[in-house]
XYZ file of C-alpha atoms in Angstrom:
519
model
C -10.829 87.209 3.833
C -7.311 85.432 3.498
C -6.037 83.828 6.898
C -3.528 85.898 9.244
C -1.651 84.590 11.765
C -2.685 83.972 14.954
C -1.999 85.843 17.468
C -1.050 84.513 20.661
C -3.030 86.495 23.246
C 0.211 86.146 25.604
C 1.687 88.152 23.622
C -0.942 91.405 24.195
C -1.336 91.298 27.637
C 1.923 90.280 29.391
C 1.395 91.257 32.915
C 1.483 90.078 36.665
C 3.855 87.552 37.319
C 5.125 87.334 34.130
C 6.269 90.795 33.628
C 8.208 90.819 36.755
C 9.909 87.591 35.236
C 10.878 89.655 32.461
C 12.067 92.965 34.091
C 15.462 92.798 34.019
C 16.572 94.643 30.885
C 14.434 97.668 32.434
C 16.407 99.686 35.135
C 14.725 101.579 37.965
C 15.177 104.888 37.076
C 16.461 108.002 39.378
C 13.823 110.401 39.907
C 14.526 114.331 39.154
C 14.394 117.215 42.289
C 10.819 116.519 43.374
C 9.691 114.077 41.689
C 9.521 111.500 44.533
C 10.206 107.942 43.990
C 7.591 106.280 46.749
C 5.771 103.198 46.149
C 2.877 103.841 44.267
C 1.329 100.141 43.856
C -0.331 98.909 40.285
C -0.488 101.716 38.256
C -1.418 100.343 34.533
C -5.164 99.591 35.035
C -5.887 101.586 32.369
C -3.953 99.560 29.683
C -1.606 100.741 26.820
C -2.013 101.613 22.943
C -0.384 102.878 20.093
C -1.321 105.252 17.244
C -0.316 107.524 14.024
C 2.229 104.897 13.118
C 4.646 106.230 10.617
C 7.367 104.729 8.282
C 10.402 104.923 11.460
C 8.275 105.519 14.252
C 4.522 105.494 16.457
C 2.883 106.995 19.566
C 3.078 104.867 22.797
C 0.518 105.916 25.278
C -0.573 104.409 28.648
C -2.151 106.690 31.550
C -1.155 105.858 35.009
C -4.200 104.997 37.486
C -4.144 102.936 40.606
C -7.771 103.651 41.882
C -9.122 103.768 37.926
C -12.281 105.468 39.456
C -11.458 107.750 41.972
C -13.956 111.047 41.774
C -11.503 113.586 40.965
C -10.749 111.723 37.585
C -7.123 111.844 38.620
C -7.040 107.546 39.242
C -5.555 107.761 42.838
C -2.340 108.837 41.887
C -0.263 111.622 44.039
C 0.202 114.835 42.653
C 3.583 114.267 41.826
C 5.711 113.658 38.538
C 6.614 109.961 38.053
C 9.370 108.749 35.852
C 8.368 106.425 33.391
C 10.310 103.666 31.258
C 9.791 102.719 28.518
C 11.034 99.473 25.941
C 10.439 98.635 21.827
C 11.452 95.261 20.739
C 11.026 93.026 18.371
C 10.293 89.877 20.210
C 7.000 89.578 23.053
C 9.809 88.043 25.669
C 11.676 91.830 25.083
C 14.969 90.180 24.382
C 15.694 92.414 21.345
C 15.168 95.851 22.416
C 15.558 98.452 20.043
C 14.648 101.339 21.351
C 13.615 102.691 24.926
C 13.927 106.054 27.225
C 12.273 107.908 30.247
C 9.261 110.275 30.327
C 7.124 112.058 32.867
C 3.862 111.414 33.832
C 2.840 114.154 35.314
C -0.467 115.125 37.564
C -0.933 118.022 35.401
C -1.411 115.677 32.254
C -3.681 113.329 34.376
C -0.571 111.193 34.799
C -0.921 109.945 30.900
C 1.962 109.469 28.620
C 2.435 110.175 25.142
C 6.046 108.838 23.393
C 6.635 109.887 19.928
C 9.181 106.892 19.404
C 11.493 107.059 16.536
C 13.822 105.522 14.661
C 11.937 102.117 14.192
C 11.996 100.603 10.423
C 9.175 100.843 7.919
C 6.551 97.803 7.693
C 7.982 96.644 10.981
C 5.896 94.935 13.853
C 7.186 95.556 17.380
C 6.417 94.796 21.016
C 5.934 97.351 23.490
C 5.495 98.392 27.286
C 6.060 100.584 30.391
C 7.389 100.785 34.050
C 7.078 102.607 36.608
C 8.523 101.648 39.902
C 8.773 97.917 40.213
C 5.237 97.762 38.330
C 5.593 96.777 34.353
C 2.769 97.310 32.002
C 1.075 94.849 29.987
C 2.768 94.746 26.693
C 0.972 95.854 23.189
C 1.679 95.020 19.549
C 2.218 98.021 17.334
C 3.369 98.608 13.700
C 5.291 101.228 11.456
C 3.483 101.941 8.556
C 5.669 100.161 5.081
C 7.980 102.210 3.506
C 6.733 105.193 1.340
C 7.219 103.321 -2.161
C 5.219 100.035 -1.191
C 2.024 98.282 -2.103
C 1.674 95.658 0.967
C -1.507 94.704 1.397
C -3.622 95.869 4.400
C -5.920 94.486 6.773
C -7.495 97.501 8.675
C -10.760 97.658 11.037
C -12.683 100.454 11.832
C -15.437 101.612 14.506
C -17.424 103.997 16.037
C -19.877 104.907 18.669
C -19.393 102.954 22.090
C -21.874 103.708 24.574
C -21.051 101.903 27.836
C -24.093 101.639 29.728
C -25.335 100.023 26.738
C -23.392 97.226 26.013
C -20.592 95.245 26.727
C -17.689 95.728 24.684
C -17.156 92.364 22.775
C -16.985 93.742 19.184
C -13.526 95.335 20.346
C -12.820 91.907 21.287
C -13.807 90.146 18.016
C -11.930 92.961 16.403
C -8.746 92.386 17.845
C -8.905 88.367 17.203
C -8.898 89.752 13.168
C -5.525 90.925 13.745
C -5.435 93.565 11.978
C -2.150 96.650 10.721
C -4.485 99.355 11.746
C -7.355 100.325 13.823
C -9.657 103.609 12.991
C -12.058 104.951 15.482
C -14.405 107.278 13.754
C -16.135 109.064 16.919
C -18.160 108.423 19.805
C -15.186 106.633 21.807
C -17.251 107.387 24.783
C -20.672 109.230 26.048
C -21.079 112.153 28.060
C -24.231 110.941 29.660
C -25.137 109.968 33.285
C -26.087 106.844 33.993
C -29.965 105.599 32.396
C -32.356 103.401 34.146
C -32.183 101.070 30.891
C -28.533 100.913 31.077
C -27.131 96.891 31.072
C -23.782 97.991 32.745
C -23.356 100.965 35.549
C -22.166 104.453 34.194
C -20.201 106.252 36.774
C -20.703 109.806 37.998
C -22.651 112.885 36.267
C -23.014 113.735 32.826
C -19.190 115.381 31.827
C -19.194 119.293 32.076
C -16.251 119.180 34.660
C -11.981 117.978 33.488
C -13.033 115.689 36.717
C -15.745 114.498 34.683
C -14.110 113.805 31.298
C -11.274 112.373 33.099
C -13.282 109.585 35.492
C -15.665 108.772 32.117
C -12.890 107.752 29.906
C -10.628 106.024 32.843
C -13.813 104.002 33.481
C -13.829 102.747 29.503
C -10.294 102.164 29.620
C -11.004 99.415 32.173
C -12.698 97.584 29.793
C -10.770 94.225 29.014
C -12.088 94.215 25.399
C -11.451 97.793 24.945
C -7.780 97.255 26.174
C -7.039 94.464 24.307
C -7.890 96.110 21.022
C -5.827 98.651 22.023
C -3.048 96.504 22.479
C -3.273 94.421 19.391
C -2.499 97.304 16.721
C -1.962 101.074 16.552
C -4.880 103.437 16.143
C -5.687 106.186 14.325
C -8.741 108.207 16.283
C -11.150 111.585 15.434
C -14.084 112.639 17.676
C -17.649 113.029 16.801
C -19.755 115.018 19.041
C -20.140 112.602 22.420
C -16.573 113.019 23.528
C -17.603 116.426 24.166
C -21.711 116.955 23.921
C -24.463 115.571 21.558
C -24.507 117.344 18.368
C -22.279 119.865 19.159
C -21.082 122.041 16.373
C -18.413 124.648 16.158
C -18.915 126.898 19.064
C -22.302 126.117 19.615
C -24.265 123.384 22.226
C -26.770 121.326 21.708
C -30.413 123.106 22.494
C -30.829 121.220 25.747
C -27.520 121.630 27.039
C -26.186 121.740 30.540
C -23.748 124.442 29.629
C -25.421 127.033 27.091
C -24.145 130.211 25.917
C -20.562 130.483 26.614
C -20.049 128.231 29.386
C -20.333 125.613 26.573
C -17.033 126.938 25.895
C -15.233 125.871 29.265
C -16.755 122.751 28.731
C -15.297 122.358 25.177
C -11.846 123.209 26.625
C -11.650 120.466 29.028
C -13.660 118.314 26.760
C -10.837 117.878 24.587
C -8.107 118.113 27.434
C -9.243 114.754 28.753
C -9.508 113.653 25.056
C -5.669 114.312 23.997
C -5.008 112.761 27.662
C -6.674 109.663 26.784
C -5.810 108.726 23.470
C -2.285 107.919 21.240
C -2.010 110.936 19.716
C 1.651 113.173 19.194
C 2.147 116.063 20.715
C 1.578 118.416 17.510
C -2.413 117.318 18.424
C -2.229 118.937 21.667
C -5.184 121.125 22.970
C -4.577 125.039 22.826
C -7.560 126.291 25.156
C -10.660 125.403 22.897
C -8.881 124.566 20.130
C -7.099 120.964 18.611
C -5.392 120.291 15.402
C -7.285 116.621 15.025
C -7.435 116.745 10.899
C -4.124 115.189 9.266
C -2.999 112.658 7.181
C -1.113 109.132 7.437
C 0.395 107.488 4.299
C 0.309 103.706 4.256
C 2.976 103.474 1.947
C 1.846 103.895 -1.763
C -0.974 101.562 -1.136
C -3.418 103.924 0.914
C -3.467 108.085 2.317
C -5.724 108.107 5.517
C -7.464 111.897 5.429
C -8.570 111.937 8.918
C -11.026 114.495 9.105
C -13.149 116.617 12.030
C -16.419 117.257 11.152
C -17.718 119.108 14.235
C -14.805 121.669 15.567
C -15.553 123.939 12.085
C -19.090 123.217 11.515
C -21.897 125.832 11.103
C -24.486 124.971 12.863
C -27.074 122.343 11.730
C -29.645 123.642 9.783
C -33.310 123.903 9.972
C -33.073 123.289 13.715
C -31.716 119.787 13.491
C -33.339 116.128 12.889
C -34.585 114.874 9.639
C -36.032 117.789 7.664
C -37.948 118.016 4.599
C -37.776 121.175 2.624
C -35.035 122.557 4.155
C -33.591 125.597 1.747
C -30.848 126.522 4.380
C -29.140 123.009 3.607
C -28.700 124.239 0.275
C -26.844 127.677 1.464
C -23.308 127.230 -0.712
C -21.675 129.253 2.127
C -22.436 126.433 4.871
C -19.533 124.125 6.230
C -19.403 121.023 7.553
C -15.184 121.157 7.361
C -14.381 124.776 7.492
C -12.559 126.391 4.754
C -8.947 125.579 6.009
C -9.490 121.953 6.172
C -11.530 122.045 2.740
C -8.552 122.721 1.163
C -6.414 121.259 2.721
C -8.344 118.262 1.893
C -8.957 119.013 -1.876
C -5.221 119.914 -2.212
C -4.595 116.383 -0.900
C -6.637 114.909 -3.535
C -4.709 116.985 -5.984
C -1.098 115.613 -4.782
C -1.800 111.981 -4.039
C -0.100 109.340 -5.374
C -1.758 106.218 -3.335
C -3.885 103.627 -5.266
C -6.594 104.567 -2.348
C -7.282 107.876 -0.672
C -9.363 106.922 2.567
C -11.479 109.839 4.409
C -11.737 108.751 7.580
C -14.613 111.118 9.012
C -17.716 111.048 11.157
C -21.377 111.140 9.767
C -22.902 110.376 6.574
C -21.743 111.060 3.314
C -23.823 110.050 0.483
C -27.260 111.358 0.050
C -29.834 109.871 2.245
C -33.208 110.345 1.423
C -35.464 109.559 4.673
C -38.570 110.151 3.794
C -40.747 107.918 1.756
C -42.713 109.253 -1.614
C -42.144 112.283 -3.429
C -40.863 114.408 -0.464
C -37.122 114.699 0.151
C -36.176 114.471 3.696
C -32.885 114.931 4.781
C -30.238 114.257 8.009
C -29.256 118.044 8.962
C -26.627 116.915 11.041
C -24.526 114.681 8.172
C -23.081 116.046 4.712
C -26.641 116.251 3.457
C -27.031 119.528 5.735
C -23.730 120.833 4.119
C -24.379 119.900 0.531
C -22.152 122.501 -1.417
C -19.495 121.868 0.933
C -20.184 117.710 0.046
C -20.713 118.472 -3.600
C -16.959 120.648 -3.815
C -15.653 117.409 -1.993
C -17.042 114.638 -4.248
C -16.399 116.972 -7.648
C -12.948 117.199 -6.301
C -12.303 113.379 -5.645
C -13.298 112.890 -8.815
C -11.790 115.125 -10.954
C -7.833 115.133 -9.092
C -5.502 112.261 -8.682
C -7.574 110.271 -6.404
C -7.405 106.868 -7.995
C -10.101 104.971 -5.889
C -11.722 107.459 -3.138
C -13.161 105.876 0.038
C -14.975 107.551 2.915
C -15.087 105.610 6.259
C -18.001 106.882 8.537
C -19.399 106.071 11.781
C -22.181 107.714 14.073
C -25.080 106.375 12.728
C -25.297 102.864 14.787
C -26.475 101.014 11.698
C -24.304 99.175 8.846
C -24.311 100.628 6.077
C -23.193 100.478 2.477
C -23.315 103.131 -0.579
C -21.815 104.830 -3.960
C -20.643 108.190 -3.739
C -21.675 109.981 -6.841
C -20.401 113.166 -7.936
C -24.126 114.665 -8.564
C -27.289 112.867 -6.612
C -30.774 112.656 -8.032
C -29.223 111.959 -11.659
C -29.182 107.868 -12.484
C -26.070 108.629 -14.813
C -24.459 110.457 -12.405
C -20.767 109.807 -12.524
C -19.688 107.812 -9.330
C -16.615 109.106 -7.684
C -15.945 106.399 -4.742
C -17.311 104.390 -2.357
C -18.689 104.619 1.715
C -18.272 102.257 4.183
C -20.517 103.114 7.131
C -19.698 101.018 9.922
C -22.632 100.041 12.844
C -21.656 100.744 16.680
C -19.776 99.135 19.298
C -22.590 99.358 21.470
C -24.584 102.568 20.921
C -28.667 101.141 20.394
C -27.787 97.977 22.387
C -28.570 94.797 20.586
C -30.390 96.122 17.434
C -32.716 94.168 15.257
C -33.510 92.742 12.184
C -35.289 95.956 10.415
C -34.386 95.931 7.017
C -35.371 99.579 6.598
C -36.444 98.892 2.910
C -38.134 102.039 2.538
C -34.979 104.092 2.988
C -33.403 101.488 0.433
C -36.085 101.514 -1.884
C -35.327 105.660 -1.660
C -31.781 105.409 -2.517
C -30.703 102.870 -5.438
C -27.229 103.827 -4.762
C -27.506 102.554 -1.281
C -26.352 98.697 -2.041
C -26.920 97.625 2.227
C -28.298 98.041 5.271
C -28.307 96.402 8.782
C -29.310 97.341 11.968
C -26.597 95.312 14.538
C -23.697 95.872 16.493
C -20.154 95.237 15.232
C -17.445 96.933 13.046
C -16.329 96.728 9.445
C -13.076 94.627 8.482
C -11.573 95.931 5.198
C -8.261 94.276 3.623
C -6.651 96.946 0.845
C -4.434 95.889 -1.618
C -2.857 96.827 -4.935
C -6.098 95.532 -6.560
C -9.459 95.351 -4.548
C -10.405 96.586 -1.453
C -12.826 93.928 0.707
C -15.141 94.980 3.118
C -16.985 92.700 5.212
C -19.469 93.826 7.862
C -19.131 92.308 10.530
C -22.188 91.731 13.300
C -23.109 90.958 17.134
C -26.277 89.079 17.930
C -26.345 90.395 20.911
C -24.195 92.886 23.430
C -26.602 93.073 26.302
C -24.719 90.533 27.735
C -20.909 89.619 26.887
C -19.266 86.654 24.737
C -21.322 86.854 21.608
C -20.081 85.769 18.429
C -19.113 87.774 15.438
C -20.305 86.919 11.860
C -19.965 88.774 8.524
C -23.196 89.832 7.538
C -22.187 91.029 3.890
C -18.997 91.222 1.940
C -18.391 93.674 -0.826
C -15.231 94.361 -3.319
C -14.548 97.404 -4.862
C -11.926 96.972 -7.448
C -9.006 99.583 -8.924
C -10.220 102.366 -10.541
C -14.480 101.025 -10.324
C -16.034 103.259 -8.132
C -18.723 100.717 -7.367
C -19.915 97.787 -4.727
C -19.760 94.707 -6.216
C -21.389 91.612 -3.680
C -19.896 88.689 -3.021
C-alpha cells in the first residue's frame, strides 16, 4: 500500500475551546418569524460527515442533539427551527473560506441537516463545519471527486454490518487512520434489535418499530467516537441492507417473526427509512416519499472509477424456499425472480453499456458469486444473496461482460466474514469466462470477535473462491489507472476497544484480468 500523508487528528475534530478560538469569520445569524434564537447549549454530539462528493460540490450533514439519548429520539432539542451556519475552506484553521450559507434544522427533520454545497473545484480537499448559536461543530475533511477526464489514483475503504451491542467500534477508527478519498458503507449501519444478555456494550431502548425508535438507535451510534471520526475524515457514499429497517426484509414483505406483520410492516418501513435519510449525507433527490426512497445511483470518480450503488432489498421478491441455506431449491431458478427490480436492472445494464471508466464498481449488499454451502455432491445455496435470484445475477454478470465495462468489481458486505472471489459469467463450468472480481468485506462488529475457522469445506466447494476469514475489520482498496489492491484488513479482537489492525491478505487485480492475483 504506498504511504499517504498523515493526517493530523486536530484537524478532524476541532472542537471545545478551540473552535470558539476560531469563530470569528462565522456571524451569529438572525433567526426568521418563529424560529427563536434561545440558548440551546452543545448541540453537535452527534458529529458531522460528508457524502456523494461530486466534481464542484458534496453533502454536509450534522444532526443537532443536546441530550443524544433522550426517549423521544428527538436529542433534547425544542421543537423549534434553528438557523444553522455553515463554512468550506481550504485550510483546518478556516482562514480561506470558500464557500458558506444558512440552513434550517428543523424538529420536523429530527433537527438534521443536509447541504448540497456547490461550486467547490474537482479533486479538491476541503475543511468543513457548523454553528449554531455560539456552539461550533467539530470540523470534518471532505473531498470533490477529480475532474471528469482524470485517472488519479484512489484510496477508498469500505464496510458493512455494525452491530453495537457487539463490539466496540475500533475498525472505524483504524479506517480513518488509512486516510482514505472515499468511504462506502454497504449495509447494516446499525441494528434494529433490543438490547441481548451477551451484548459487550448497552443497547438503548426497544427493538425499532416506532420514528422514536429509529431516531434514538442511530443518535446512540452517532455517539460513537470511532464512528464520528470516520465520518469526519472523508465523504461517504452509503446503501442499506435489511437491519436499518428489519432482518431480511424484502420488498414489501417482513421477516416471518416480525413484530409488525402484514401491513403494519409497512408503517414501520416508512419511518424506517425517515430516520435513515435523517441520519446519513445523502442530497435531497434521496429523500423518503412515504415507503418509498430513490437509494440506487451512480458517482463518477473521474475516468478512473463509476460507483453503481445499488439496493438490493426495496425491489426484491421475496426469498425463496422459505429462506436459509437450501438445497434443491427450483424456485431460485424462476427467471422471473428479482433481487434489483426491473427498473434498476436496467438502469444498471444500461450503465455498463455507456461507461467509459477503467473500473465500474457495484457497490451492493449480499453475495454475488456462487456459493456452494453444502459439502459433497449436493448444491446448497444462500436464498437471501444473488444465488436466490440467479437469472437476475446471470443477466448482470453476461452484461458486465459483454458491454463497455473494462474491469467490473462488486463490493459486498452482510455476511460478517472476509471474503474473496471471481465472478464468472456462467458457474459450474471450469472454462467459464470470468467477468470481474468481488470484494466481500467482514463486519465492523456484527459476530463479535470471530475466530480462526478457515471454513475449508466451503473453499474446497468453490475453486473460484481465492479467500476466506472469519474477523472483524474492513477492506482497503487503492484504484488506479493500472491495478486495483485490496487488502483485508482484520481486528483481533472488538470485545473490548484499542485493538490493532493488520492486513490479513492482499490481492491485485490488474487492467483488463478479471482475476485475483496474491501477493
Amino acid at each position: 500500500m504506498p504511504d499517504t500523508p498523515k493526517l493530523n487528528r486536530r484537524k478532524v475534530l476541532i472542537g471545545g475551546a478551540a473552535a470558539v478560538a476560531l469563530s470569528a469569520g462565522i456571524t451569529r445569524a438572525s433567526a426568521s418569524p418563529g424560529a427563536g434564537t434561545g440558548p440551546v447549549g452543545d448541540v453537535f454530539n452527534l458529529g458531522v460527515a460528508s457524502g456523494d462528493p461530486l466534481p464542484d460540490g458534496v453533502v454536509l450533514w450534522t444532526r443537532l442533539a443536546a441530550d443524544s439519548l433522550a426517549e423521544d429520539g428527538l436529542g433534547g432539542m425544542p421543537n423549534r427551527a434553528l438557523p444553522v451556519q455553515w463554512q468550506i475552506a481550504r485550510d483546518e484553521r478556516f482562514t480561506r473560506i470558500v464557500h458558506s450559507g444558512q440552513t434550517w434544522a428543523a424538529p420536523e427533520a429530527a433537527h438534521s441537516v443536509h447541504v448540497e454545497a456547490d461550486g467547490l473545484e474537482p479533486g479538491t480537499e476541503y475543511y468543513y463545519r457548523f454553528r449554531v448559536g455560539g456552539e461550533i461543530s467539530p470540523a470534518g475533511i471532505t473531498r470533490t471527486a477529480p475532474a471528469p477526464w482524470q485517472l488519479s489514483p484512489l484510496t477508498m475503504c469500505f464496510a458493512s454490518c455494525s452491530h453495537y451491542g457487539e463490539g466496540y467500534f475500533t475498525a472505524y477508527r483504524r479506517l480513518a487512520e488509512d486516510h482514505p478519498d472515499l468511504i462506502l458503507h454497504l449495509g447494516d449501519y446499525q441494528y434494529e434489535y433490543a438490547a441481548k444478555a451477551t451484548d459487550v456494550r448497552t443497547v438503548v431502548g426497544p427493538e425499532t418499530v416506532t420514528l422514536a425508535d429509529y431516531r434514538l438507535r442511530h443518535a446512540q451510534y452517532k455517539t460513537d467516537p470511532d464512528l464520528q471520526l470516520a465520518h469526519a475524515t472523508a465523504p461517504w457514499l452509503v446503501v442499506w441492507d435489511d437491519h436499518e429497517t428489519e432482518n431480511n426484509w424484502a420488498d414489501e414483505v417482513p421477516e416471518a417473526s416480525s413484530q409488525t406483520p402484514g401491513a403494519s410492516f409497512l408503517d414501520r418501513r416508512k419511518v424506517a427509512f425517515q430516520a435513515y435519510y435523517e441520519n446519513m449525507p445523502l442530497r435531497r433527490n434521496a429523500r423518503p416519499r412515504g415507503i418509498d426512497m430513490q437509494l440506487y445511483r451512480r458517482i463518477h470518480w473521474g475516468q478512473l472509477a463509476t460507483f453503481h450503488m445499488l439496493d438490493t432489498r426495496q425491489y426484491r421478491d421475496d426469498q425463496a424456499c422459505g429462506d436459509g441455506v437450501k438445497v434443491s431449491c427450483d424456485e431460485r431458478l424462476n427467471p422471473n425472480r428479482t433481487i434489483t427490480g426491473a427498473a434498476q436492472e436496467k438502469w444498471l445494464i444500461d450503465g455498463f453499456r455507456q461507461s467509459r471508466a477503467r473500473w465500474d464498481v457495484l457497490g451492493q449488499q449480499v453475495v454475488f458469486s456462487e456459493i456452494d454451502f453444502t459439502a459433497g455432491s449436493q448444491l446448497g445455496y444462500n436464498m437471501d444473496a444473488w444465488d436466490g435470484y440467479k437469472a437476475n445475477r446471470d443477466r448482470i454478470a453476461a452484461a458486465m461482460g459483454d458491454s463497455r465495462v473494462r474491469n467490473g468489481v462488486v463490493l459486498t458486505g452482510d455476511v460478517h466474514r472476509h471474503w474473496a472471489s471471481e465472478v464468472k459469467q456462467t458457474y459450474g463450468q471450469p472454462d467459464s469466462k470470468g467477468v470481474g472480481v468481488e470484494l466481500i468485506t467482514t463486519s465492523i462488529t456484527s459476530g463479535r470477535d470471530g475466530n480462526d475457522d478457515p471454513f475449508q469445506s466451503v473453499l474446497d466447494e468453490n475453486p473460484h473462491v481465492k479467500f476466506h476469514k472469519n474477523r472483524r475489520g474492513y477492506i482497503r482498496t487503492r484504484f488506479t489507472a493500472n491495478e486495483l489492491r485490496a487488502d483485508y484488513r482484520i481486528l483481533p479482537y472488538v470485545s473490548r476497544p484499542g485493538a490493532a489492525a493488520e492486513t490479513a491478505a492482499s490481492f491485485v487485480v490488474t487492467d483488463r484480468d478479471p482475476s485475483l492475483h496474491r501477493v
